[in-house]
Structures are given as C-alpha cells and as structure tokens.
PDB file of C-alpha atoms in Angstrom:
ATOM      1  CA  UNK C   1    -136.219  37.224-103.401  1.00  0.00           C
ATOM      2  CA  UNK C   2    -134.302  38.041-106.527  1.00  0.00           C
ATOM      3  CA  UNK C   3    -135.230  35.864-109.375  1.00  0.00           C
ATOM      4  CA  UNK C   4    -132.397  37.141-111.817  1.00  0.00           C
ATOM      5  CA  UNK C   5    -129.813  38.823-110.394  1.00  0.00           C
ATOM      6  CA  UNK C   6    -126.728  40.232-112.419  1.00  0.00           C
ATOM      7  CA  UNK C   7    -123.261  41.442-111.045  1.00  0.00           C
ATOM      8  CA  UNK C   8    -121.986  43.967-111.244  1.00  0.00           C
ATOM      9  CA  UNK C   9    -124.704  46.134-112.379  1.00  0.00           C
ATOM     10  CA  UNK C  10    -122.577  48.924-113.472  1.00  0.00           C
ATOM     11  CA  UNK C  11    -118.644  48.047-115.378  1.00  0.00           C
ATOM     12  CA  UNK C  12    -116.652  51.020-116.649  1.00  0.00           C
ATOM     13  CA  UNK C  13    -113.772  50.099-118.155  1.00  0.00           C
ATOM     14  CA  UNK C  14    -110.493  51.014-120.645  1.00  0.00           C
ATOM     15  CA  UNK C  15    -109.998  49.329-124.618  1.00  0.00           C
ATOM     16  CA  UNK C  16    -108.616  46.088-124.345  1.00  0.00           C
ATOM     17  CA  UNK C  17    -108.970  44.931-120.981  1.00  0.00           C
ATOM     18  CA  UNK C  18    -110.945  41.669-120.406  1.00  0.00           C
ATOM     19  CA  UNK C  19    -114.403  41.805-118.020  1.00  0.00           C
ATOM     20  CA  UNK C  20    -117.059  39.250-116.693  1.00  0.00           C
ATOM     21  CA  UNK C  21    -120.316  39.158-115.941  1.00  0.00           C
ATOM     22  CA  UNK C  22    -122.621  37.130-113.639  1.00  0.00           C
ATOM     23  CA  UNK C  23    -125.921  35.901-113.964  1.00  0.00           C
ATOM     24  CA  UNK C  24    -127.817  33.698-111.531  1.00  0.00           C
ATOM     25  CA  UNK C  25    -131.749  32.456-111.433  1.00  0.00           C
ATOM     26  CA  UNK C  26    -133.587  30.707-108.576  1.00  0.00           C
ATOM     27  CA  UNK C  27    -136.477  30.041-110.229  1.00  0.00           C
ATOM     28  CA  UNK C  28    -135.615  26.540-111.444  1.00  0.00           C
ATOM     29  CA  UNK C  29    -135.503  27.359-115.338  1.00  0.00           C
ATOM     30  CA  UNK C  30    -133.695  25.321-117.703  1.00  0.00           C
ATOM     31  CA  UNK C  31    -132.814  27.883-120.446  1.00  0.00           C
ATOM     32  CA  UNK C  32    -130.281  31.236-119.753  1.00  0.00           C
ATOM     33  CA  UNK C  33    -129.780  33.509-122.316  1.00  0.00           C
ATOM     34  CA  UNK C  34    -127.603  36.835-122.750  1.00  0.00           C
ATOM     35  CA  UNK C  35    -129.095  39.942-124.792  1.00  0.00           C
ATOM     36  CA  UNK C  36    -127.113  43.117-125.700  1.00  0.00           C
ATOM     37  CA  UNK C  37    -129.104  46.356-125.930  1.00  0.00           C
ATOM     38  CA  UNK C  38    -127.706  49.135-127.819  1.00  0.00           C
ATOM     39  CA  UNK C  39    -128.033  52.879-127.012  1.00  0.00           C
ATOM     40  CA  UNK C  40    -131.237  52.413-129.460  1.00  0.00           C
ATOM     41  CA  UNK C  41    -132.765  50.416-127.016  1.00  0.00           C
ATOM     42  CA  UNK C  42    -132.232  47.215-129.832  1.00  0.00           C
ATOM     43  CA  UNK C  43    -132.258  44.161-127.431  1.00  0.00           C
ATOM     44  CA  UNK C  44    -130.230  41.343-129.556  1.00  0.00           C
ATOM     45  CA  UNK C  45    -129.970  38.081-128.519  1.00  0.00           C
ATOM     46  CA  UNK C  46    -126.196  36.800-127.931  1.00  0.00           C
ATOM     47  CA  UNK C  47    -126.075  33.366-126.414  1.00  0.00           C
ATOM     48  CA  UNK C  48    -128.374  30.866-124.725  1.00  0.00           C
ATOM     49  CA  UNK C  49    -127.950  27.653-122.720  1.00  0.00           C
ATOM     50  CA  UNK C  50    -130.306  24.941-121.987  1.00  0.00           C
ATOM     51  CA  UNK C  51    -129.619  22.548-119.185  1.00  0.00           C
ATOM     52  CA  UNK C  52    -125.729  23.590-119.404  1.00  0.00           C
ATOM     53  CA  UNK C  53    -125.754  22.878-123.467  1.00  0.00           C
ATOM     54  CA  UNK C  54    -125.571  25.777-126.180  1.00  0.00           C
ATOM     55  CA  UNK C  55    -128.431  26.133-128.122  1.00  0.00           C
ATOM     56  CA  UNK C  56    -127.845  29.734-129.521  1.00  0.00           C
ATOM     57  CA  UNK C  57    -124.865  30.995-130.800  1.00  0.00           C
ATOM     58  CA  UNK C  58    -125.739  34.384-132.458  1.00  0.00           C
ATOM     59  CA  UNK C  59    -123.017  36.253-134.947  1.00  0.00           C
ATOM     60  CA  UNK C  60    -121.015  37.164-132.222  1.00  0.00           C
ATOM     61  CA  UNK C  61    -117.625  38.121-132.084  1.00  0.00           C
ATOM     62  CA  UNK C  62    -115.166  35.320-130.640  1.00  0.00           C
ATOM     63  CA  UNK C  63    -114.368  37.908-128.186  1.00  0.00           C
ATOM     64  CA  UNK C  64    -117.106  37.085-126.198  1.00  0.00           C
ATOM     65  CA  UNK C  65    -117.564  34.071-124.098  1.00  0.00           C
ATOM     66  CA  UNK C  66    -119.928  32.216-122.214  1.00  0.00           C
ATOM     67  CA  UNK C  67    -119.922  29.691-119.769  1.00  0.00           C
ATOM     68  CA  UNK C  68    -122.689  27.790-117.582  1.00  0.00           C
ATOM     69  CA  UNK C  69    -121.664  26.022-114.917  1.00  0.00           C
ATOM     70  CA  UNK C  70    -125.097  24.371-114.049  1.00  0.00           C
ATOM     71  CA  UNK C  71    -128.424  25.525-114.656  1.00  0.00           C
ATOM     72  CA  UNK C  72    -129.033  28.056-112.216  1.00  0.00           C
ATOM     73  CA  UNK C  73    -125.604  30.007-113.385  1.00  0.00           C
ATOM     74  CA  UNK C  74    -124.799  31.849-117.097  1.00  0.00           C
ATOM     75  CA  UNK C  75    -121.588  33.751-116.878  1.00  0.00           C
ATOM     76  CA  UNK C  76    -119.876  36.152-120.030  1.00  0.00           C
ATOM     77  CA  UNK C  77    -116.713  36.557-120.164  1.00  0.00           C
ATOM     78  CA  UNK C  78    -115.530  39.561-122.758  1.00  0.00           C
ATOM     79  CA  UNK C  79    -111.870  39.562-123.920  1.00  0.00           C
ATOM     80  CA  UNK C  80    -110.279  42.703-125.554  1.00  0.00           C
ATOM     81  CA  UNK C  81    -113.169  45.117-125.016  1.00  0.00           C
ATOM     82  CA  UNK C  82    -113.516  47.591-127.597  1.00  0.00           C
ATOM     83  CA  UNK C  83    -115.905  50.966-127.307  1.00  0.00           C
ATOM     84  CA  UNK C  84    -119.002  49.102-129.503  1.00  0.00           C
ATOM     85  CA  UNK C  85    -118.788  46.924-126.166  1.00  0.00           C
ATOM     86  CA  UNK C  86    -120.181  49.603-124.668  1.00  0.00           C
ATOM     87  CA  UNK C  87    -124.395  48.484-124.231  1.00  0.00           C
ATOM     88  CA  UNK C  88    -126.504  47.090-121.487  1.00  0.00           C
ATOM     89  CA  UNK C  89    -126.169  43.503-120.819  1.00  0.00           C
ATOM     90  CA  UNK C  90    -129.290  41.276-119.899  1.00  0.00           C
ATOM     91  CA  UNK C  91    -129.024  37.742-118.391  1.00  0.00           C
ATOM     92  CA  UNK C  92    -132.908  35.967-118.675  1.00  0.00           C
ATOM     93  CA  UNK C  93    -134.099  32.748-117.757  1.00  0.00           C
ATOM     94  CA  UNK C  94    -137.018  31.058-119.081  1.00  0.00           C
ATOM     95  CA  UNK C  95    -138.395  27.086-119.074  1.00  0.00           C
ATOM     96  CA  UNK C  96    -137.591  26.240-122.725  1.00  0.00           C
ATOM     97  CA  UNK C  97    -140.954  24.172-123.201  1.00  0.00           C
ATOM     98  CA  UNK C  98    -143.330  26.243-121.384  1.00  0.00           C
ATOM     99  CA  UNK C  99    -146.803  27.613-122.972  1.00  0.00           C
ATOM    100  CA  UNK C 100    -145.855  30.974-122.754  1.00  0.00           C
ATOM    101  CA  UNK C 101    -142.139  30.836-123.143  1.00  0.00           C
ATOM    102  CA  UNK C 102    -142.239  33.987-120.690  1.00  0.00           C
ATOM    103  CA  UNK C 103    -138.453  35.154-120.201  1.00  0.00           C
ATOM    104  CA  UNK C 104    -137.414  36.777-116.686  1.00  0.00           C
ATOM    105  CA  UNK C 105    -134.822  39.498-116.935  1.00  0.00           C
ATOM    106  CA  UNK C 106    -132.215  40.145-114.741  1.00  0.00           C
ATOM    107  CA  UNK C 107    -131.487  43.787-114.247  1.00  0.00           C
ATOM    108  CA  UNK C 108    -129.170  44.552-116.568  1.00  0.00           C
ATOM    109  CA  UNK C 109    -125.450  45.041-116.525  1.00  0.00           C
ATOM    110  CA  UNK C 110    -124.376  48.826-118.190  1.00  0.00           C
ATOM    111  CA  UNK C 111    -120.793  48.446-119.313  1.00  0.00           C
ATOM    112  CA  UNK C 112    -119.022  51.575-120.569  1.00  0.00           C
ATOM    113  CA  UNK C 113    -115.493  50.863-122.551  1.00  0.00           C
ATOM    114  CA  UNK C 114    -113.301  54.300-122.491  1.00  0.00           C
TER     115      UNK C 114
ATOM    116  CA  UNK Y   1    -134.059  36.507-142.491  1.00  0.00           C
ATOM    117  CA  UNK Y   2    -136.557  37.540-139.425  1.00  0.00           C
ATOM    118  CA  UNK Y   3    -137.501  40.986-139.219  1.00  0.00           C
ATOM    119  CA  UNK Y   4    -140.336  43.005-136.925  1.00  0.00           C
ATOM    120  CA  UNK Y   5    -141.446  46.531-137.727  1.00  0.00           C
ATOM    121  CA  UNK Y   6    -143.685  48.626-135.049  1.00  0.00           C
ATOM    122  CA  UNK Y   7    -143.825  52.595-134.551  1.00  0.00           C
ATOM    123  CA  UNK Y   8    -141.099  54.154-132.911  1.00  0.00           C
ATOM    124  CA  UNK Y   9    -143.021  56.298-131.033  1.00  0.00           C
ATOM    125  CA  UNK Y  10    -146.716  57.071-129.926  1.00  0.00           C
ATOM    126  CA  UNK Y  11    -148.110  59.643-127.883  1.00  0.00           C
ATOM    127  CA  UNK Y  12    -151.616  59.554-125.951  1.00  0.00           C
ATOM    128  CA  UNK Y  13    -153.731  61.007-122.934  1.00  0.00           C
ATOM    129  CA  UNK Y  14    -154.315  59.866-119.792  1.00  0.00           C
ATOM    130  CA  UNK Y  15    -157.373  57.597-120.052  1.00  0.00           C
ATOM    131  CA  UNK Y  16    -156.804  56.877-123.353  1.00  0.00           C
ATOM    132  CA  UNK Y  17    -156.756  54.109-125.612  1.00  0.00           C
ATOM    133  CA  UNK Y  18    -153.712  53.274-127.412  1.00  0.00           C
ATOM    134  CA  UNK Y  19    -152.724  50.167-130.303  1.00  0.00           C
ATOM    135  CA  UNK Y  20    -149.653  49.360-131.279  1.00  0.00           C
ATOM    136  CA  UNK Y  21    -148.989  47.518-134.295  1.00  0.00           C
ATOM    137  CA  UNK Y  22    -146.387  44.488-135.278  1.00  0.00           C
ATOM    138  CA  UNK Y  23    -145.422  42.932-138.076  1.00  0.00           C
ATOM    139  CA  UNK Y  24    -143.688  39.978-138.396  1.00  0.00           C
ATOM    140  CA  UNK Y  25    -141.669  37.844-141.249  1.00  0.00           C
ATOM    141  CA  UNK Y  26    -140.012  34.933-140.091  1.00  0.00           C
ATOM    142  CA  UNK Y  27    -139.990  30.864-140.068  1.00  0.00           C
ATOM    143  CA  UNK Y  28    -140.442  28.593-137.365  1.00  0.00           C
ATOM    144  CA  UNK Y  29    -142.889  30.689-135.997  1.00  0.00           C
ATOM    145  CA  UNK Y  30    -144.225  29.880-132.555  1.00  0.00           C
ATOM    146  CA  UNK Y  31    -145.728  33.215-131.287  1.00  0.00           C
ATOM    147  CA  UNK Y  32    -145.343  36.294-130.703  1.00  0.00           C
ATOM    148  CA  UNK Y  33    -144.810  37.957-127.329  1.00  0.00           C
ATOM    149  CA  UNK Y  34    -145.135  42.127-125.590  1.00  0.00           C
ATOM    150  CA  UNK Y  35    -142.581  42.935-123.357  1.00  0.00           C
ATOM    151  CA  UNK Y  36    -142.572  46.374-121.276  1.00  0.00           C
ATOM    152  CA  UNK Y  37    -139.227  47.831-120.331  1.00  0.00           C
ATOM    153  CA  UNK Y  38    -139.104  51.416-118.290  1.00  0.00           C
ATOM    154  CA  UNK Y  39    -136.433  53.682-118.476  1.00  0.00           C
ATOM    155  CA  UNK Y  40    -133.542  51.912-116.856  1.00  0.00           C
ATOM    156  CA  UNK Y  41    -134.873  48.990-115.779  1.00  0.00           C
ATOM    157  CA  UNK Y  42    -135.568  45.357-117.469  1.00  0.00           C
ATOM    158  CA  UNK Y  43    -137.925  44.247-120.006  1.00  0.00           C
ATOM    159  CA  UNK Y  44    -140.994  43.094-118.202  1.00  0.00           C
ATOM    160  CA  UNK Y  45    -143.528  39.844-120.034  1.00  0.00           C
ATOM    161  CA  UNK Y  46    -146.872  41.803-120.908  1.00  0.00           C
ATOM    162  CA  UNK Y  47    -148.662  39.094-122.982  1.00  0.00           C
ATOM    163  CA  UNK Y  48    -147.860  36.050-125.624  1.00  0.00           C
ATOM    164  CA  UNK Y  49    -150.081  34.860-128.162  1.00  0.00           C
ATOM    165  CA  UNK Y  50    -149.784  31.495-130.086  1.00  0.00           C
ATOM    166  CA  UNK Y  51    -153.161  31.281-131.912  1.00  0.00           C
ATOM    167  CA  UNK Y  52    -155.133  34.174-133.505  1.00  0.00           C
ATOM    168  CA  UNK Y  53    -157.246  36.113-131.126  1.00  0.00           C
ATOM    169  CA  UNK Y  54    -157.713  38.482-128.944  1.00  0.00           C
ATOM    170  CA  UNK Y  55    -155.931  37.314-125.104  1.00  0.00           C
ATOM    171  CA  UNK Y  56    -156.755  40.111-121.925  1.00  0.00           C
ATOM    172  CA  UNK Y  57    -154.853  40.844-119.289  1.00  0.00           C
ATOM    173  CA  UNK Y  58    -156.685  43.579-117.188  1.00  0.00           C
ATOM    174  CA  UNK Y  59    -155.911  46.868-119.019  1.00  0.00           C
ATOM    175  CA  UNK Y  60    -153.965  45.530-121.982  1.00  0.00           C
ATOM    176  CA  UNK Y  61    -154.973  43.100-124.470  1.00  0.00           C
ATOM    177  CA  UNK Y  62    -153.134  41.559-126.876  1.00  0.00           C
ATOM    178  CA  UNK Y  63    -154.058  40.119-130.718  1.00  0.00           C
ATOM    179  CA  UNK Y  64    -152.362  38.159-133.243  1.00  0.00           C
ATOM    180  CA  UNK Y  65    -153.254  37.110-137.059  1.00  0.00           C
ATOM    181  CA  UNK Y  66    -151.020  34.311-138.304  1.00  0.00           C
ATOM    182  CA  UNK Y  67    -152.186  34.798-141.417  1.00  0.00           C
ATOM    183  CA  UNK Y  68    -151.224  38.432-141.892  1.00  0.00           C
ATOM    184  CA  UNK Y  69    -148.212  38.468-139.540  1.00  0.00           C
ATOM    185  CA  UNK Y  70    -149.642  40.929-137.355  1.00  0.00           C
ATOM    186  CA  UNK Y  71    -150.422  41.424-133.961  1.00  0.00           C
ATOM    187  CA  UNK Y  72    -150.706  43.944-131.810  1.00  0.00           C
ATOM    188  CA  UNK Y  73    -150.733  45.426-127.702  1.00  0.00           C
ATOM    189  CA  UNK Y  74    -154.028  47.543-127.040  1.00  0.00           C
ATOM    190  CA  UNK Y  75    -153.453  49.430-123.651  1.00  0.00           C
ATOM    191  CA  UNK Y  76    -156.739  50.870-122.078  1.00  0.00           C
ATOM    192  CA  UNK Y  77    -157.197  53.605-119.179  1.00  0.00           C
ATOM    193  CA  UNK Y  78    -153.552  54.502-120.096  1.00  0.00           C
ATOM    194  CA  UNK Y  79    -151.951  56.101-116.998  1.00  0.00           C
ATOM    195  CA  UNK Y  80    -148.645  57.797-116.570  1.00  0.00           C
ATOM    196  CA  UNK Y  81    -146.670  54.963-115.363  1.00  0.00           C
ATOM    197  CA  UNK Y  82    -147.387  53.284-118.826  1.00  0.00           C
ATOM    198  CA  UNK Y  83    -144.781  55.344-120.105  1.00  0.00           C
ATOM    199  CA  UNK Y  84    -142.204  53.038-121.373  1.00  0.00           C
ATOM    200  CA  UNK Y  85    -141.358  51.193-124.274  1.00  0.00           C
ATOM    201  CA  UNK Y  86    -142.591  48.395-125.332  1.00  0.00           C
ATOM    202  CA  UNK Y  87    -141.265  45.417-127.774  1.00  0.00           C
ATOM    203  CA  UNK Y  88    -143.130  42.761-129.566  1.00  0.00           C
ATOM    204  CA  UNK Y  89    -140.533  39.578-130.123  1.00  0.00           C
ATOM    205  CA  UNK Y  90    -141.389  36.699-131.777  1.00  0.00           C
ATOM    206  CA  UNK Y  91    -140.996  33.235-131.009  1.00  0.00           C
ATOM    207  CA  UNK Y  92    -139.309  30.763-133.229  1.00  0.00           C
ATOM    208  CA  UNK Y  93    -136.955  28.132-134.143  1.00  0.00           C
ATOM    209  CA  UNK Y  94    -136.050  25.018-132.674  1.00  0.00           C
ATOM    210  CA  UNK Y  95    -134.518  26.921-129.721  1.00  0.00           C
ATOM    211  CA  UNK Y  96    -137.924  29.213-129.222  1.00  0.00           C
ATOM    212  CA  UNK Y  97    -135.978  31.872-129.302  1.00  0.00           C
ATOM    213  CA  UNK Y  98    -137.261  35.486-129.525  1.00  0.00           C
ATOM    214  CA  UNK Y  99    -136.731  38.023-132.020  1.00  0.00           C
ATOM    215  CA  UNK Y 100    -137.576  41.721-130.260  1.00  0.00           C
ATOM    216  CA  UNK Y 101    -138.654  44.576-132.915  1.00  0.00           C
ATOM    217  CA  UNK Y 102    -136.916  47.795-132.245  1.00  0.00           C
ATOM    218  CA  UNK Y 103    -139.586  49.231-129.682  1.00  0.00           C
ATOM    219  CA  UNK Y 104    -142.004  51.757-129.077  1.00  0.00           C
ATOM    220  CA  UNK Y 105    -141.822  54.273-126.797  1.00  0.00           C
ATOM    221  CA  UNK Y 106    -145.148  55.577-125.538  1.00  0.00           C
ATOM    222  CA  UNK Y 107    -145.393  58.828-123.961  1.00  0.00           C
ATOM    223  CA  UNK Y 108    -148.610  59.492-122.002  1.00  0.00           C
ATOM    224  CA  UNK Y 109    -149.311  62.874-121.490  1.00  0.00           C
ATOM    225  CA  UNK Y 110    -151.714  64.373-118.395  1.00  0.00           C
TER     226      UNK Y 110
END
C-alpha cells in the first residue's frame, strides 16, 4: 500500500502552459505539504495544509496554486510555467502534533518546462 | 532568518565510521530532524531529536546541543547502499515546519 502517492510522476511541458499535480495520503495525517527541489538537490518548502486550512504560505510566486479538498488530498495547480519551474515536486504528509513530526514523502513529481 | 550549514560532501570506506555535522540558527526551534534521500527517489525520516543527547537507531545515531545549535548523524558499519544524501531540517514555528540544509552527499567507497 502506497502511503503518498503523486501523479504524474514525470510532466514535460512547453513555457506558458498551465499543469497540475496530485497528491494523496492514506495514512490518516492531518498536515500536507508541497516542497520544490532544485537541480542542487535544495528541498524548499512551498505550501502546507492542516485539516484543509493553510498554514504555510512560503514566498511563492502567485503562479502557483494549491488546493485541498479534504485531508487525505493536496493538489498544485501551476499557471504560466516558466523554465525555473523546471524541479522535482514532493507532496508529504505528516500528523502536525506528533513527537517526532516525521514527514512521509510521496515520490516525487519531475517536471521539465521547454 | 533560518539558515543550516553541513558539508557538501564526504567520502568514507566500507565499515567505516562517518559524522556529519549541522548547524543551525533559527527561532521557534522545536528540533531538528535527518532525512536520507537516494538518487531519484524521496527523502526518507532517519532520526529527530528534541532534547540534547545522543538518540540510536541501529547503525546511525543521532545528537543534538541546543545550546550550540549543533547536531549531528553518526553512521556506523557504513555499507554501499548508504550512499545518498542526507539533510538535517529543523523544526520550528507555530506550523512545525522544517527547514532542510542543503545536503550531504556521502560516497562510500569498497
């Protein structure tokens, strides 16, 4: 059983079109986040929902968009995509108040912008 | 702002014994976490510590001083599939988020 599963794991794509990406956990968490990781391997921190509400909202541009649905869901969508757009995409789940704080990452989503 | 520092790279032997360091500013601090991410794939939870000490998890340990900012991941009997990076994020805020420091890629050797 997948506990974070992304789709699709692969997007390539031209300038300026407009792209979404799904995330989905089964293992009951109330917090979803989205992290970028650069072709340095950086791994930023975009967004992150807890129980449906935005708690993070990192220095990102308006471009990008998220939406949760319900717990178990964290979609982004990405207007206009530019090249810089180009990274790996993580999705992660976590129970906010837990000891730990342990985050479960989905596979990643690699989007290339031509 | 927050910031992390920790090598960029380290190189060791099979069987070997390898640290790597962390340092930490930030505010709001709750702790400070290892992740493990392999080429391709998706950072992994190693260890999290939220006092000072030494916490072991089979072949790694991990060690934090909140009064120095500093932890760090201690990996024992490396093997080859330890190749990978690995991240040390903090915790913090009100939203516990976590902060990841650029990485270090280990590279053990046979």
């Amino acid at each position: 059983d997948t506990a974070v599963s992304q789709t699709p794991k692969y997007l390539v794509t031209q300038m300026g079109n407009d792209k979404s990406i799904k995330c989905e956990q089964n293992l009951g968490h109330d917090t979803m986040y989205w992290y970028k990781q650069d072709s340095k391997k950086f791994l930023k921190i975009m967004f992150s929902y807890n129980n449906k509400e935005l708690i993070i909202n990192e220095t990102v541009p308006n471009r990008f968009s998220p939406k949760s649905p319900d717990k178990a869901h964290l979609n982004l969508h990405i207007n206009s995509l530019e090249l810089g757009d180009s990274a790996v995409y993580f999705c992660a789940s976590s129970q906010l108040t837990s000891g730990s704080g342990e985050q479960y990452f989905g596979p990643g989503t690699r989007l290339t912008v031509t | 702002g927050q910031s992390l520092e920790q090598p960029s790279e380290v190189t060791a032997v099979e069987g070997a014994i390898v640290q790597i360091n962390c340092t930490y500013q930030t505010s709001g601090f709750y702790g400070l976490s290892w992740y493990q991410q392999h080429d391709g794939g998706a950072p992994t939870f190693l260890s999290y510590n939220a006092l000072d000490g030494l916490e072991e998890t089979g072949r790694f340990s991990s060690f934090l001083s909140r009064s120095d900012s500093y932890g760090y991941l201690l990996l024992q009997e490396l093997q080859m599939k330890d190749s990978a990076s690995y991240f040390c994020a903090v915790r913090e805020g009100s939203a516990r988020q976590l902060t990841f420091g650029s990485g270090t890629q280990l590279t053990v050797l046979p």
